[in-house]
Coordinates of C-alpha atoms in Angstrom, one line a residue:
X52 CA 5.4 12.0 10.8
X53 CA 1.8 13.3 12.4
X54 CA 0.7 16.8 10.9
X55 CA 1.3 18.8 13.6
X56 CA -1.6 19.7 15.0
X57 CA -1.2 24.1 15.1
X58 CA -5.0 24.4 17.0
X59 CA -2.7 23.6 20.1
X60 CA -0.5 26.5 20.0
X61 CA -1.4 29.5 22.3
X62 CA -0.3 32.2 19.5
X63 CA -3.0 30.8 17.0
X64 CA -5.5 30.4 20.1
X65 CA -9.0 32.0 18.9
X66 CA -12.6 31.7 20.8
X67 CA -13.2 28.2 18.6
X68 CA -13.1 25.1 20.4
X69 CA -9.6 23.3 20.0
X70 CA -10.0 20.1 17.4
X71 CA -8.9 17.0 18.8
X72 CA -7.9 14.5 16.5
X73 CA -8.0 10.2 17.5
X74 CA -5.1 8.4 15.9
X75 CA -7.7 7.3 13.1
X76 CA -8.4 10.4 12.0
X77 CA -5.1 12.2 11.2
X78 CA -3.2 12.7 8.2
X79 CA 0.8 12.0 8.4
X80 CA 3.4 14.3 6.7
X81 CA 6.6 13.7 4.9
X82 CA 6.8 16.8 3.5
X83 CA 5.2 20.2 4.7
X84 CA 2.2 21.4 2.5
X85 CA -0.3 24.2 3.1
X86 CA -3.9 23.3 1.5
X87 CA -4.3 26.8 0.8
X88 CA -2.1 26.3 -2.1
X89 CA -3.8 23.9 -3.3
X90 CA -5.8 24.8 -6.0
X91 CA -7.1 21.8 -7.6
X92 CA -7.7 18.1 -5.8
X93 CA -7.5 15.0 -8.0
X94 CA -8.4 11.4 -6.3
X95 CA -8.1 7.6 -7.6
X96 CA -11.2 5.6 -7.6
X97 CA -10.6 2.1 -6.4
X98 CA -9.3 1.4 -3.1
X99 CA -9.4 5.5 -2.8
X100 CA -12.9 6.6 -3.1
X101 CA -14.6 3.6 -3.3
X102 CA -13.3 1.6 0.0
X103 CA -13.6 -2.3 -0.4
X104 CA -14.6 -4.3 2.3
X105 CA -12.1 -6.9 3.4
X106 CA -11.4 -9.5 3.8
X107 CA -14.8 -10.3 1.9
X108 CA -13.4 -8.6 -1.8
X109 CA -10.3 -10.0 -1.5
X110 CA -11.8 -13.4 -0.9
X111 CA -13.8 -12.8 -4.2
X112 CA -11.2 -12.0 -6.2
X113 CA -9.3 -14.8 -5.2
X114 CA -12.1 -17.5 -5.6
X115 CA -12.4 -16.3 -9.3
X116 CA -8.7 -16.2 -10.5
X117 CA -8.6 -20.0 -8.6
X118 CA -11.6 -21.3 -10.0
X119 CA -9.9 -19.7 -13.8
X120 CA -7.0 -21.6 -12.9
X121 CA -8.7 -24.9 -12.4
X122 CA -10.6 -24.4 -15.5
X123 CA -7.3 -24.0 -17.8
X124 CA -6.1 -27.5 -16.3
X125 CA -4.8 -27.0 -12.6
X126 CA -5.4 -29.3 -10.1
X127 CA -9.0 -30.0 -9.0
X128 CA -7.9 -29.9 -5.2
X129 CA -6.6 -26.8 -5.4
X130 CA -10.3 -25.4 -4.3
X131 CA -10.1 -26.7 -1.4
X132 CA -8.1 -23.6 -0.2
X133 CA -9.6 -20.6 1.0
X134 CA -8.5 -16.9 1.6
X135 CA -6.7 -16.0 4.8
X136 CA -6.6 -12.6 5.4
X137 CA -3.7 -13.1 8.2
X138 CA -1.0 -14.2 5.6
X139 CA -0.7 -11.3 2.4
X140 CA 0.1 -8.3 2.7
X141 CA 0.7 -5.6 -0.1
X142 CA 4.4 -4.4 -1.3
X143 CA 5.7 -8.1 -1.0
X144 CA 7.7 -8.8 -4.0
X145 CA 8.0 -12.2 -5.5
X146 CA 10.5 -14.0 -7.0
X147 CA 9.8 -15.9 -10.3
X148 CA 12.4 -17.7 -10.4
X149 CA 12.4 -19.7 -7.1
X150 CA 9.1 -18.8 -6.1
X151 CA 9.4 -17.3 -2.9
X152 CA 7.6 -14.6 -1.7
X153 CA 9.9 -11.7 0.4
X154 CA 9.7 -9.0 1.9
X155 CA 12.6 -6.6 1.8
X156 CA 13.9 -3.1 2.5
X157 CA 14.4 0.0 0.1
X158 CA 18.0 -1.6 -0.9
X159 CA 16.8 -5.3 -1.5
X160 CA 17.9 -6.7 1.9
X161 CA 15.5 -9.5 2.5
X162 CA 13.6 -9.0 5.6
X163 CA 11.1 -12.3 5.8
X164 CA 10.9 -15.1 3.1
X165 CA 8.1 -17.7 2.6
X166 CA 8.3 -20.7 0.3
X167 CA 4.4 -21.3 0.1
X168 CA 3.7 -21.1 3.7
X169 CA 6.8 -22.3 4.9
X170 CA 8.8 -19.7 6.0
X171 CA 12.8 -20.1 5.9
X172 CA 15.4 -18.9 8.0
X173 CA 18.8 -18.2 8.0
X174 CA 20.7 -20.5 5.9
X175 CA 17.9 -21.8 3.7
X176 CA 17.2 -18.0 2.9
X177 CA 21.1 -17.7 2.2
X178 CA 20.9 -21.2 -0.2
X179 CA 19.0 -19.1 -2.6
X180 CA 19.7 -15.8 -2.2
X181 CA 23.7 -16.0 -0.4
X182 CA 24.0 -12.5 0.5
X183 CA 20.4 -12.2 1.3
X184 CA 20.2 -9.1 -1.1
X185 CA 18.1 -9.0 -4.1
X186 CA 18.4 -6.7 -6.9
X187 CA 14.8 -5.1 -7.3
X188 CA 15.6 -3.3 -10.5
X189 CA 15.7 -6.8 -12.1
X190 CA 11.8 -6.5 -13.1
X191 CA 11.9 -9.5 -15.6
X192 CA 12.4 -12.1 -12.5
X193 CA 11.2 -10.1 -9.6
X194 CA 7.8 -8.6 -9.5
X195 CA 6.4 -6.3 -6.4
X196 CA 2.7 -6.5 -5.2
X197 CA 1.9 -2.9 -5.3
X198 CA -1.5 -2.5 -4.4
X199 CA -4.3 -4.0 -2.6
X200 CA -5.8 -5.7 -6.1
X201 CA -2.4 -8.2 -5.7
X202 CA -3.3 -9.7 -2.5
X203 CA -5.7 -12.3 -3.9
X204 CA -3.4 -13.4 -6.3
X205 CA -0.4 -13.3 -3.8
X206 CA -1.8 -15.6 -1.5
X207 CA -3.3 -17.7 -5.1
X208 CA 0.4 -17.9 -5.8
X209 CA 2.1 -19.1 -2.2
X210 CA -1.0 -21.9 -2.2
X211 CA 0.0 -23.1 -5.7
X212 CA 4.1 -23.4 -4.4
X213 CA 2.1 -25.1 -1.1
X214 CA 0.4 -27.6 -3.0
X215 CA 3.1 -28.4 -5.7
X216 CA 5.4 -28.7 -2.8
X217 CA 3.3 -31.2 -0.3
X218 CA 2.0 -33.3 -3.9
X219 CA 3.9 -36.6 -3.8
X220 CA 2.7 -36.7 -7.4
X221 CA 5.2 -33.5 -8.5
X222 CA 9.1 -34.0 -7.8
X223 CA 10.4 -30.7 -5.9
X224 CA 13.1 -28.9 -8.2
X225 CA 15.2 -25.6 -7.6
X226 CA 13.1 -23.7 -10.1
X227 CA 9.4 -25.5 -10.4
X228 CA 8.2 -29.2 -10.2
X229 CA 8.5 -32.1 -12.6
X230 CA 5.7 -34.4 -13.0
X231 CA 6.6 -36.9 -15.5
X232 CA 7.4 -35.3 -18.6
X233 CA 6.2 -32.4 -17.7
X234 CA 7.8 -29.0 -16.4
X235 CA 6.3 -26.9 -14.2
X236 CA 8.4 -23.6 -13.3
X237 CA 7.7 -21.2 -11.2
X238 CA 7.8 -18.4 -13.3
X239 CA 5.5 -20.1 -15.6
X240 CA 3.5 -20.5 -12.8
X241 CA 3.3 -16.9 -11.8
X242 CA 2.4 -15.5 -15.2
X243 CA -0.3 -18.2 -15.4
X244 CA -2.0 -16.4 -11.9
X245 CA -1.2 -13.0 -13.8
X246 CA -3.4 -13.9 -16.9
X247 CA -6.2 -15.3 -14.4
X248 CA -6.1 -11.9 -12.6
X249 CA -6.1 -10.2 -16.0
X250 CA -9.0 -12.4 -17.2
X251 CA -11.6 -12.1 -14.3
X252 CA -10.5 -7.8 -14.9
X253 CA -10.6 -7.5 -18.8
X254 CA -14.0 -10.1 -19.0
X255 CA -15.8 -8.0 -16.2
X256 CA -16.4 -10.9 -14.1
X257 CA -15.2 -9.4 -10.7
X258 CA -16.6 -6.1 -11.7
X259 CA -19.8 -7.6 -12.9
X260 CA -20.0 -9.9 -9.3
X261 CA -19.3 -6.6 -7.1
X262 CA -22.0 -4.3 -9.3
X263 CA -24.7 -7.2 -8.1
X264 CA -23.9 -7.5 -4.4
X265 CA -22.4 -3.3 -3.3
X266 CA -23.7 -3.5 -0.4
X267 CA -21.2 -6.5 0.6
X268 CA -18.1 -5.0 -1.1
X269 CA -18.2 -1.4 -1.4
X270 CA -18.3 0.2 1.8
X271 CA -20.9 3.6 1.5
X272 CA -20.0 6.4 4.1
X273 CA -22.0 9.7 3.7
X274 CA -19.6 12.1 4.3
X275 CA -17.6 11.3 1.1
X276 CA -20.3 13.5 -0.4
X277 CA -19.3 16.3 2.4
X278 CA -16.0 16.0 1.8
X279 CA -16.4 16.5 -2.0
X280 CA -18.6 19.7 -1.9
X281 CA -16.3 21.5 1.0
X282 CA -13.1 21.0 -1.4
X283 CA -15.4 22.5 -4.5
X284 CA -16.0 25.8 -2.5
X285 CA -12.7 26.1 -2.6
X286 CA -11.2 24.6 -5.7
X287 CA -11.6 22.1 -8.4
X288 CA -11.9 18.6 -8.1
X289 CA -11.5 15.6 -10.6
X290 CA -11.7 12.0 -10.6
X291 CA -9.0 9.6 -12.8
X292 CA -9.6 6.3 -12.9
X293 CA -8.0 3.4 -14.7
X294 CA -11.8 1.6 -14.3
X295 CA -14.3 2.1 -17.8
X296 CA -17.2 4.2 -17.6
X297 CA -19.8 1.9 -17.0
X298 CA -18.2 0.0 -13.7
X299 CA -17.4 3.9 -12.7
X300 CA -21.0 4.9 -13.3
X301 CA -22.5 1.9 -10.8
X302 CA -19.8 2.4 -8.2
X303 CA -20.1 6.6 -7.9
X304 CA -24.0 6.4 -8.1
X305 CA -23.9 3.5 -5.3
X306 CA -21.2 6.3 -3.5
X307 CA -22.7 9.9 -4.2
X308 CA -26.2 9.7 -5.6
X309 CA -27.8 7.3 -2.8
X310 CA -26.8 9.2 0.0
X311 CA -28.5 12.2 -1.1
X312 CA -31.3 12.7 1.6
X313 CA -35.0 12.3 0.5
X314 CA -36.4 15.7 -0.5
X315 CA -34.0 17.1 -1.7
X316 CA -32.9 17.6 -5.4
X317 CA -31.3 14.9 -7.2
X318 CA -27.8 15.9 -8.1
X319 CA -25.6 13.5 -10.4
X320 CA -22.4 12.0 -9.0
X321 CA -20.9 13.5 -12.0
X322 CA -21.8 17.2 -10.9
X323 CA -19.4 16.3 -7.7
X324 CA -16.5 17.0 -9.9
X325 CA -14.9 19.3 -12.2
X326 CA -13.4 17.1 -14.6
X327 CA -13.9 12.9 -15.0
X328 CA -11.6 10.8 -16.5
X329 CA -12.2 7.6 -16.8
X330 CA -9.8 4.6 -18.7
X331 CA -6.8 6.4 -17.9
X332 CA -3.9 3.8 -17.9
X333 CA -1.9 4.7 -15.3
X334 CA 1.2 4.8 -14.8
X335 CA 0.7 5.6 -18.9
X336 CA -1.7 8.2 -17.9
X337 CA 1.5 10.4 -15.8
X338 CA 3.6 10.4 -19.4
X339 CA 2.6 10.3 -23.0
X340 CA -0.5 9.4 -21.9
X341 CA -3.6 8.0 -25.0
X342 CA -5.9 9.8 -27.3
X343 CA -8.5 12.1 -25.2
X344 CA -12.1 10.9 -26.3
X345 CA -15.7 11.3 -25.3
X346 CA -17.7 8.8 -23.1
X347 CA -21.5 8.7 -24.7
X348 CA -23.3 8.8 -21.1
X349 CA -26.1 7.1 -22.4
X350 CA -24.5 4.1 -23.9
X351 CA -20.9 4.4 -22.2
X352 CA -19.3 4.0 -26.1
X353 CA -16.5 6.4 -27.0
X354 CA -17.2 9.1 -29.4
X355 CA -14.7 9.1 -32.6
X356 CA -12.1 11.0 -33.1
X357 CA -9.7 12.9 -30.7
X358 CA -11.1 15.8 -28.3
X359 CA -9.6 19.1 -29.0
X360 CA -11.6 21.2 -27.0
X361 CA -12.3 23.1 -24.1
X362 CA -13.4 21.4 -20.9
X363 CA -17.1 20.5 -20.9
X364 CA -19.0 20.5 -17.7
X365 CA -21.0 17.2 -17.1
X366 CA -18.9 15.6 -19.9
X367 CA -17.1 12.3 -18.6
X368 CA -13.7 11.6 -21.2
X369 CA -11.7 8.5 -21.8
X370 CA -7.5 8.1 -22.0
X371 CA -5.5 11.2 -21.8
X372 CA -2.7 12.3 -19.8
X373 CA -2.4 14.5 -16.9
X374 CA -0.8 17.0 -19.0
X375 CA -4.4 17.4 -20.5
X376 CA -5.6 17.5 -17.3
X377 CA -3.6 20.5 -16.4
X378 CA -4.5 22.3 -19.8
X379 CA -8.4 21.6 -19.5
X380 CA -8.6 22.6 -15.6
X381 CA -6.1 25.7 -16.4
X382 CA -4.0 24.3 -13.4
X383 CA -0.2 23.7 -13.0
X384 CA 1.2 20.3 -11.5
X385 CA 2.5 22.3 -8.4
X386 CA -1.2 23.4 -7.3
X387 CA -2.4 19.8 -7.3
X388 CA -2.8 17.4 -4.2
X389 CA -3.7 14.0 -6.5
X390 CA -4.6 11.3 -4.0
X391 CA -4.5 7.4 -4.3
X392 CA -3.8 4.1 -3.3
X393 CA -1.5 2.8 -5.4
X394 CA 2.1 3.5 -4.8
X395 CA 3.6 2.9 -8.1
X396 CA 0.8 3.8 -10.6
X397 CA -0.7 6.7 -8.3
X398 CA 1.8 8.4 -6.3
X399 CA 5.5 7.9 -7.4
X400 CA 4.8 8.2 -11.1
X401 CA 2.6 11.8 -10.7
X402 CA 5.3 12.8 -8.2
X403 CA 8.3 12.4 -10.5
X404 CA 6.8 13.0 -13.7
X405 CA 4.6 16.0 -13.3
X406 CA 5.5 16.9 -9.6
X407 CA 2.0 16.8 -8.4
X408 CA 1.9 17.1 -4.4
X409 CA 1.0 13.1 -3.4
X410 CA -1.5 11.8 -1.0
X411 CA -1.2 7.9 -0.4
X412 CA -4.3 6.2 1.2
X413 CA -2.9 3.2 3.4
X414 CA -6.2 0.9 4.7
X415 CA -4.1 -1.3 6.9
X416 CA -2.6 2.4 8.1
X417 CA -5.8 1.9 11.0
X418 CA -4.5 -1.8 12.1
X419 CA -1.0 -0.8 12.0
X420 CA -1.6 2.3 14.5
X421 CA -3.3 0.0 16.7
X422 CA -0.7 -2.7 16.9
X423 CA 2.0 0.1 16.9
X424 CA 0.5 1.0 20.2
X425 CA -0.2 -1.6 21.6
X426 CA 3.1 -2.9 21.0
X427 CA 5.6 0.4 21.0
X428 CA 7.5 -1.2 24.5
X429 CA 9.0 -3.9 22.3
X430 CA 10.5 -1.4 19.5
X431 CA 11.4 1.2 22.5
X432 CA 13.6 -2.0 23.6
X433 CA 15.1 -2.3 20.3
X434 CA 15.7 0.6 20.3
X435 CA 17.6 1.0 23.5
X436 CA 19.3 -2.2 22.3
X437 CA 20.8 -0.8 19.4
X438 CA 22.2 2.4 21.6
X439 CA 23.5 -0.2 24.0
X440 CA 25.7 -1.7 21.3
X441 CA 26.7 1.2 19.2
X442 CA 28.0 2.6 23.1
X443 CA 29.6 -0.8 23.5
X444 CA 31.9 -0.1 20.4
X445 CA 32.1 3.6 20.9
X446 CA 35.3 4.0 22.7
X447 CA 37.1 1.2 20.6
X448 CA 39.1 1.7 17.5
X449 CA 41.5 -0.3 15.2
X450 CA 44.2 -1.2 17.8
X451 CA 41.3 -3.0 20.1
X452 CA 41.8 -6.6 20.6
X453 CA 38.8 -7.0 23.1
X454 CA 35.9 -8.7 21.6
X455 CA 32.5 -8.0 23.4
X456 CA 29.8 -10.8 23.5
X457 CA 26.9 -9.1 22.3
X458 CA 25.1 -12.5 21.4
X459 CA 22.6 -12.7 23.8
X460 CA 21.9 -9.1 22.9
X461 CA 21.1 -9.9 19.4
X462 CA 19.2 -13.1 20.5
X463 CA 17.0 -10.8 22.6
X464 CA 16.5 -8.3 19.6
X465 CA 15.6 -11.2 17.5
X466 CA 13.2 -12.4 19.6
X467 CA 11.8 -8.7 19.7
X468 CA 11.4 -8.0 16.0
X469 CA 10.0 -11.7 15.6
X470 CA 7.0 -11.0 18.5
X471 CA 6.5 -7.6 16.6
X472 CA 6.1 -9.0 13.1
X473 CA 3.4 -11.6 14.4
X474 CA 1.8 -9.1 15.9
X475 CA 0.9 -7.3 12.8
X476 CA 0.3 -10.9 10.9
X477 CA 2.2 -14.1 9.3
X478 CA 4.3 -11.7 7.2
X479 CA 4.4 -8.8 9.4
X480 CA 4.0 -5.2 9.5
X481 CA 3.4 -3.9 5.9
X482 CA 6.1 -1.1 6.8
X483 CA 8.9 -2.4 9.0
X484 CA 10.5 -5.8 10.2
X485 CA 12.3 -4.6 13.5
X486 CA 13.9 -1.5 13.6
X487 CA 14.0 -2.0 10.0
X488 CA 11.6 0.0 7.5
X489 CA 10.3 -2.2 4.9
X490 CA 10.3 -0.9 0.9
X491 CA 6.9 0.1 0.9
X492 CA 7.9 1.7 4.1
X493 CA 10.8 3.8 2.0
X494 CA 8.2 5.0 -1.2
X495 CA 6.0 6.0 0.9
X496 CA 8.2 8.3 2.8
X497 CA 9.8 9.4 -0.7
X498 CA 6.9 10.0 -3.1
X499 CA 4.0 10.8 -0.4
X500 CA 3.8 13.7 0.7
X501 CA 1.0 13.1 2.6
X502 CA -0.8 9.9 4.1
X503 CA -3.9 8.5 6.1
X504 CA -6.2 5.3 6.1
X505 CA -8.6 6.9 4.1
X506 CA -8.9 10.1 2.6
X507 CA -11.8 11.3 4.4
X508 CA -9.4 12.4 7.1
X509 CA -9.3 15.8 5.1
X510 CA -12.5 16.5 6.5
X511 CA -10.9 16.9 10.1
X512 CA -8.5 19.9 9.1
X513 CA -9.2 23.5 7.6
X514 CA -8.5 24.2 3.6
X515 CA -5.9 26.9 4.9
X516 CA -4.0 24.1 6.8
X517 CA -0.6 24.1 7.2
X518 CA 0.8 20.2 7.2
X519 CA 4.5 20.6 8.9
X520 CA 6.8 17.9 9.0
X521 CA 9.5 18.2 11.4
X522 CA 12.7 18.4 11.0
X523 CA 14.3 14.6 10.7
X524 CA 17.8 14.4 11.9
X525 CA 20.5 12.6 9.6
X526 CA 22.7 10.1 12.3
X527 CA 25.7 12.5 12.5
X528 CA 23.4 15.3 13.9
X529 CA 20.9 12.7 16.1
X530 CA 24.6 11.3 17.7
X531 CA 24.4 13.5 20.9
X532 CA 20.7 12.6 21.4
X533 CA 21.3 9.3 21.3
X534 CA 24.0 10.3 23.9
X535 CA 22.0 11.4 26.2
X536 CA 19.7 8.5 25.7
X537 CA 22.7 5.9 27.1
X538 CA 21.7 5.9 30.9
X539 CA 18.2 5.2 30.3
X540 CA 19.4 2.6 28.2
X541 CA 22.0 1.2 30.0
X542 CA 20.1 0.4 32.6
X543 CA 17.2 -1.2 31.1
X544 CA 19.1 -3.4 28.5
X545 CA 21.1 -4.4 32.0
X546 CA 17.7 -5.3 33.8
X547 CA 16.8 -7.5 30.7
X548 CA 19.8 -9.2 30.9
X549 CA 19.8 -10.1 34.4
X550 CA 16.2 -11.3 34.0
X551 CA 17.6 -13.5 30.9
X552 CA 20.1 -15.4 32.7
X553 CA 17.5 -15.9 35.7
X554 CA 15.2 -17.7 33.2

């Protein structure tokens, strides 16, 4: 839900001018929060902080882990494929067994499925998966794409199943691809793009490629620094990062310290915040957390031993747990607004564990407000659709023998959710399929209890802001609006069909 947006309300009128906000600056609410609570502000560094440019860093990223695949012994044509942005998106979850890639709602429905780039429909889905239900808590075989780092190797991963599958060299089986004596599966396959992501992060090859070209992945916007010295006027601010201190030292300098306008002081990026953590291992970070240490700032080495102290000013740690975090900054988890890109590792695990208050940067939030509008008349439709058959059913019960054809009904809502899913790209909006919300969809909604594109939208409300979500009605209490809706409905879904049969 939009914040609602209190500078329009005659009772809290006052001789300031009235702040509009565009639909790319607001900040959406799940839960109501006032900022005036708020007495300490934690944020995430990658994909939070530091925005990356896409497509051109997830192009990187997945030119490195292909090029690492070829060199362990993967095909040599595999580099002839490239990254398209249109195909990935993030909270897909894949399954290691078959090797599809699916999208699916909060209770493991499957929504879309691709078998490299094919995608399957119907029955096909149903040959693998017969109730076309997954169950997501099976981790070991089903793995979901959290965050924005997974879309280079999940589009790696649907051109590996592409080319195994078109190779007249590999023989197509229901769980890899037999060449010879050899045994390909899928899962195999899988963990091989995992230890390829893994290698190009541990050896600081994609750190070391984005340090030497910034200005081409990191995107700089001056008022991050605003932002940052409004919220320390009014309370404390600390960065955690899972990055090490020296790729966080080159990416905050490139952010904070350049945009610092000539004559003035130099100030340190550091000096930005109360606290720095860096090495943090989250989701580890949100429970028993690892040994607190020292970062030498001059040669980025850990000091020995474990820190026992009071909090330092200037001093940058290592490890921990946001349990210190709260002891060093003299905070409790209910006073801070922690705010980060990653679902899982960032915003579900510091919202069950410790109970912080949750704000989830979503990039693709700015393309999927502009589809959204640009194609609302297609989900009103749906909408009226699925009033128009639950009011075809309404005044029926067990003794009915009539059998209403609603088929070219659900034709036309297929059709429907099928132009709205293209819309947003080949595997659809990263938060619904239809009238459907997606998983990512459902977290979000759970664990955030805020969300924007970027977090700089804090700049466009007041510190004493009130965030209110409204009220959202469970189906027994929205039945008489949906009532009332009928007529409206009635009519239109009539119109449709009438134009139907003409064509």
């Amino acid at each position: 839900m939009d914040a609602m947006d209190t500078s329009d309300l005659s009772a809290t009128s006052t001789a300031e001018p009235k702040v509009r906000r565009g639909f790319d600056q607001k900040v959406f609410v799940n839960r109501s929060l006032t900022l005036e609570n708020i007495k300490c502000y934690g944020f995430d560094m990658d994909y939070t902080m530091a925005m990356y440019k896409s497509p051109d860093y997830e192009s990187l990223g997945f030119e490195l882990i292909r090029d690492r695949m070829v060199s362990v012994g993967y095909p040599h044509e595999l580099l002839r494929y490239t990254y398209d942005p249109s195909f990935p998106t993030h909270g897909l979850v894949i399954d290691t067994t078959y090797g599809n890639l699916l999208k699916v709602d909060s209770n493991g429905n499957i929504l879309i499925c691709s078998h490299g780039f094919s995608f399957l429909k119907g029955e096909d889905i149903q040959t693998y998966y017969p109730n076309k239900f997954i169950q997501r808590g099976d981790t070991d075989r089903f793995y979901i794409l959290n965050t924005l780092f997974n879309l280079s190797e999940t589009y790696l991963y649907s051109c590996l199943v592409d080319f195994f599958t078109r190779c007249t060299r590999y023989t197509n089986l229901p769980t890899g691809y037999q060449h010879g004596d050899l045994f390909m599966s899928f899962r195999s396959m899988f963990q091989d793009v995992r230890d390829a992501m893994d290698f190009i992060h541990d050896t600081g090859t994609l750190k070391e490629r984005t340090i030497k070209n910034l200005d081409k992945y990191v995107v700089k916007d001056p008022n991050l620094t605003v932002l940052l010295n409004r919220i320390k006027e009014v309370a404390k601010v600390f960065l955690a990062t899972n990055s090490d201190y020296s790729y966080t030292e080159a990416i905050m300098k490139y952010l904070l310290e350049s945009n610092i306008k000539t004559g003035k002081p130099k100030k340190s990026w550091r000096s930005f915040f109360d606290l720095v953590v860096v090495d943090t291992r989250k989701p580890l970070f949100f429970a028993e957390g690892t040994v607190l240490r020292q970062v030498d700032t001059d040669t980025g080495k850990l000091r020995i031993g474990t820190y026992t102290g009071d909090l330092a000013h200037g001093t940058v740690y290592s490890g921990g747990s946001s349990d210190i975090v709260c002891d060093l900054l003299k905070v409790k988890g209910m006073d801070i607004l922690y705010v980060g890109d990653h679902i899982f590792g960032d915003i579900l695990k510091s919202k069950k564990r410790q109970g912080w208050k949750t704000f989830l940067v979503v990039p693709e939030l700015t393309k999927e407000l502009q589809v959204w509008e640009d194609k609302k008349s297609l989900f009103e439709e749906l909408k009226h659709l699925d009033i128009f058959l639950a009011e075809l059913y309404k005044h029926m019960d067990s003794g009915s023998k009539e059998c209403p054809d609603i088929s070219n009904i659900q034709m036309r809502m297929n059709v429907l959710t099928y132009r709205m899913d293209k819309s947003y790209g080949q595997m659809g909006s990263l938060l619904r399929s239809g009238s459907r919300q997606t998983l990512f969809a459902s977290q979000l909604m759970r664990y955030a209890d805020l969300y924007s594109s970027t977090c700089l939208n804090l700049l466009h409300y007041p510190f004493n802001y009130l965030f209110m979500a409204p009220p959202v009605l469970m189906p027994h209490e929205a039945m008489s609006q949906n009532s009332a809706e009928f007529a409206t409905s009635d009519l239109a879904v009539k119109n449709n069909m009438v134009t139907m049969n003409r064509n």
